[in-house]
């Protein structure tokens, strides 16, 4: 044991004893191989850094193999250099395979750059979302219905990629859906995973449209398994629903000249045909006007006429005092939002057969 330790100490501190140094330097291939290896070890990280690294290393070890074959004439040098060259080539082939696997179809690649890349969503997480929809891009022809009110079941979640979709209810236009917006986000949020329901609106393609669709059960399983994807979809769906609400709010602003609070219930009743047509509202006003005038308390009787001054001719018998025009009592606020009580609105909506989108009776603040 002491003999082995002493020999190791001599090798470390004294170094090997060279009987004579070569006077002739190695060939140019040997120095070229070292230079190539030097440049190869300067590679960075990432996929392209791996291409750079293994490309230079494989070329450098190839030069070592040529040097060992022609100059050094050593079988061990040739064998080791050949083995390292093959290992570098296999690494390059693996990197090419990974790049081929990471390539997405054009529509999904554009969707990732538009919707997910600004949120810094990892590509591996995005691929799980794409696999959930089976990498299928569906299409809608012009004037083809995606969903029909009261008939189509809510069993999927879809995202529009191109085109424009019109949303309506009872033939009344509500808003548009543009590319990279969810087509049925309100329906998705309105139901629990175990519940079933049908669409309350009709979605019709105004142009040639393409979209992707996730099955409801498969997407729920994915979101329950991946918390990051669940938070991502929650943020995207919340933003999409708020955009749709602001679109309805802008429509009310353009229609009535004042901006409503989107948190107010029963906005659909303001958008309904009853508010745009003047017939039913004017009839209600005409009917309610006599009742309002009849409910007013009777005013004091008019004062008796004064006798004529002395020396003037008396009034003719057929002459009556001039009537004083009675000031008309100002009407109540006839705004479309307050001209009717919630009970009147509810009865009218029920008579028309509509399903309200929000609660009608709200407590007064």
PDB file of N, CA and C in Angstrom, residues 17 29 47 57 71 80 84 93 112 130 142 153 163 170 187 220 232-233 245 264 277 289 295 299 302 329 335-336:
ATOM      1  N   UNK A  17       9.132  11.069 -16.547  1.00  0.00           N
ATOM      2  CA  UNK A  17      10.479  11.347 -17.042  1.00  0.00           C
ATOM      3  C   UNK A  17      10.527  11.097 -18.546  1.00  0.00           C
ATOM      4  N   UNK A  29      -3.217  18.605 -39.530  1.00  0.00           N
ATOM      5  CA  UNK A  29      -4.538  18.054 -39.199  1.00  0.00           C
ATOM      6  C   UNK A  29      -4.743  18.025 -37.686  1.00  0.00           C
ATOM      7  N   UNK A  47     -31.485  24.821 -28.449  1.00  0.00           N
ATOM      8  CA  UNK A  47     -31.434  23.846 -29.538  1.00  0.00           C
ATOM      9  C   UNK A  47     -30.355  24.215 -30.542  1.00  0.00           C
ATOM     10  N   UNK A  57     -17.814  19.676 -32.637  1.00  0.00           N
ATOM     11  CA  UNK A  57     -17.141  18.545 -31.992  1.00  0.00           C
ATOM     12  C   UNK A  57     -16.998  17.366 -32.948  1.00  0.00           C
ATOM     13  N   UNK A  71      -0.812  10.135 -39.414  1.00  0.00           N
ATOM     14  CA  UNK A  71       0.403  10.638 -38.773  1.00  0.00           C
ATOM     15  C   UNK A  71       0.797   9.815 -37.549  1.00  0.00           C
ATOM     16  N   UNK A  80     -10.966   5.690 -30.769  1.00  0.00           N
ATOM     17  CA  UNK A  80     -11.621   6.664 -29.895  1.00  0.00           C
ATOM     18  C   UNK A  80     -12.153   7.865 -30.694  1.00  0.00           C
ATOM     19  N   UNK A  84     -16.170   8.938 -30.883  1.00  0.00           N
ATOM     20  CA  UNK A  84     -16.656  10.272 -30.509  1.00  0.00           C
ATOM     21  C   UNK A  84     -17.334  10.968 -31.686  1.00  0.00           C
ATOM     22  N   UNK A  93     -28.611  14.099 -34.971  1.00  0.00           N
ATOM     23  CA  UNK A  93     -29.840  13.477 -35.465  1.00  0.00           C
ATOM     24  C   UNK A  93     -30.960  13.598 -34.435  1.00  0.00           C
ATOM     25  N   UNK A 112     -50.497  30.334 -31.319  1.00  0.00           N
ATOM     26  CA  UNK A 112     -49.551  30.413 -30.196  1.00  0.00           C
ATOM     27  C   UNK A 112     -48.866  31.774 -30.159  1.00  0.00           C
ATOM     28  N   UNK A 130     -53.200  21.699 -27.492  1.00  0.00           N
ATOM     29  CA  UNK A 130     -53.426  21.318 -28.890  1.00  0.00           C
ATOM     30  C   UNK A 130     -53.793  19.842 -28.993  1.00  0.00           C
ATOM     31  N   UNK A 142     -70.542  30.028 -45.097  1.00  0.00           N
ATOM     32  CA  UNK A 142     -71.273  31.278 -44.907  1.00  0.00           C
ATOM     33  C   UNK A 142     -72.739  30.985 -44.590  1.00  0.00           C
ATOM     34  N   UNK A 153     -76.857  21.487 -27.790  1.00  0.00           N
ATOM     35  CA  UNK A 153     -76.370  21.264 -26.413  1.00  0.00           C
ATOM     36  C   UNK A 153     -75.004  21.907 -26.209  1.00  0.00           C
ATOM     37  N   UNK A 163     -62.516  34.607 -39.804  1.00  0.00           N
ATOM     38  CA  UNK A 163     -63.904  34.886 -40.153  1.00  0.00           C
ATOM     39  C   UNK A 163     -64.602  35.737 -39.103  1.00  0.00           C
ATOM     40  N   UNK A 170     -83.649  35.486 -30.628  1.00  0.00           N
ATOM     41  CA  UNK A 170     -84.991  35.775 -31.148  1.00  0.00           C
ATOM     42  C   UNK A 170     -84.920  36.695 -32.359  1.00  0.00           C
ATOM     43  N   UNK A 187     -71.478  30.341 -22.165  1.00  0.00           N
ATOM     44  CA  UNK A 187     -72.107  29.046 -21.913  1.00  0.00           C
ATOM     45  C   UNK A 187     -71.177  28.131 -21.122  1.00  0.00           C
ATOM     46  N   UNK A 220     -62.248  19.462 -19.353  1.00  0.00           N
ATOM     47  CA  UNK A 220     -62.389  19.499 -17.895  1.00  0.00           C
ATOM     48  C   UNK A 220     -61.383  18.566 -17.226  1.00  0.00           C
ATOM     49  N   UNK A 232     -54.766  29.506 -16.678  1.00  0.00           N
ATOM     50  CA  UNK A 232     -54.657  30.151 -17.982  1.00  0.00           C
ATOM     51  C   UNK A 232     -56.018  30.275 -18.650  1.00  0.00           C
ATOM     52  N   UNK A 233     -56.805  29.197 -18.664  1.00  0.00           N
ATOM     53  CA  UNK A 233     -58.126  29.253 -19.286  1.00  0.00           C
ATOM     54  C   UNK A 233     -59.066  30.159 -18.503  1.00  0.00           C
ATOM     55  N   UNK A 245     -69.217  41.788 -22.883  1.00  0.00           N
ATOM     56  CA  UNK A 245     -70.062  42.710 -22.118  1.00  0.00           C
ATOM     57  C   UNK A 245     -69.804  44.158 -22.513  1.00  0.00           C
ATOM     58  N   UNK A 264     -75.484  46.309 -14.497  1.00  0.00           N
ATOM     59  CA  UNK A 264     -76.928  46.390 -14.312  1.00  0.00           C
ATOM     60  C   UNK A 264     -77.581  45.167 -14.927  1.00  0.00           C
ATOM     61  N   UNK A 277     -88.880  49.797 -30.992  1.00  0.00           N
ATOM     62  CA  UNK A 277     -90.136  50.178 -31.610  1.00  0.00           C
ATOM     63  C   UNK A 277     -90.871  51.154 -30.717  1.00  0.00           C
ATOM     64  N   UNK A 289    -101.454  57.865 -19.244  1.00  0.00           N
ATOM     65  CA  UNK A 289    -101.644  59.299 -19.056  1.00  0.00           C
ATOM     66  C   UNK A 289    -103.003  59.631 -18.424  1.00  0.00           C
ATOM     67  N   UNK A 295    -105.458  60.419 -11.259  1.00  0.00           N
ATOM     68  CA  UNK A 295    -104.978  60.243  -9.896  1.00  0.00           C
ATOM     69  C   UNK A 295    -104.556  61.541  -9.247  1.00  0.00           C
ATOM     70  N   UNK A 299    -107.828  70.443  -7.986  1.00  0.00           N
ATOM     71  CA  UNK A 299    -107.324  71.735  -7.527  1.00  0.00           C
ATOM     72  C   UNK A 299    -108.426  72.582  -6.900  1.00  0.00           C
ATOM     73  N   UNK A 302    -112.010  77.863  -9.101  1.00  0.00           N
ATOM     74  CA  UNK A 302    -111.561  79.191  -9.556  1.00  0.00           C
ATOM     75  C   UNK A 302    -112.284  80.289  -8.773  1.00  0.00           C
ATOM     76  N   UNK A 329     -99.369  69.012 -15.586  1.00  0.00           N
ATOM     77  CA  UNK A 329     -98.431  68.437 -14.613  1.00  0.00           C
ATOM     78  C   UNK A 329     -97.322  67.715 -15.356  1.00  0.00           C
ATOM     79  N   UNK A 335     -87.912  57.825 -19.683  1.00  0.00           N
ATOM     80  CA  UNK A 335     -86.729  57.142 -20.210  1.00  0.00           C
ATOM     81  C   UNK A 335     -87.051  55.686 -20.461  1.00  0.00           C
ATOM     82  N   UNK A 336     -86.439  55.068 -21.480  1.00  0.00           N
ATOM     83  CA  UNK A 336     -86.766  53.656 -21.758  1.00  0.00           C
ATOM     84  C   UNK A 336     -86.453  52.740 -20.605  1.00  0.00           C
TER      85      UNK A 336
END
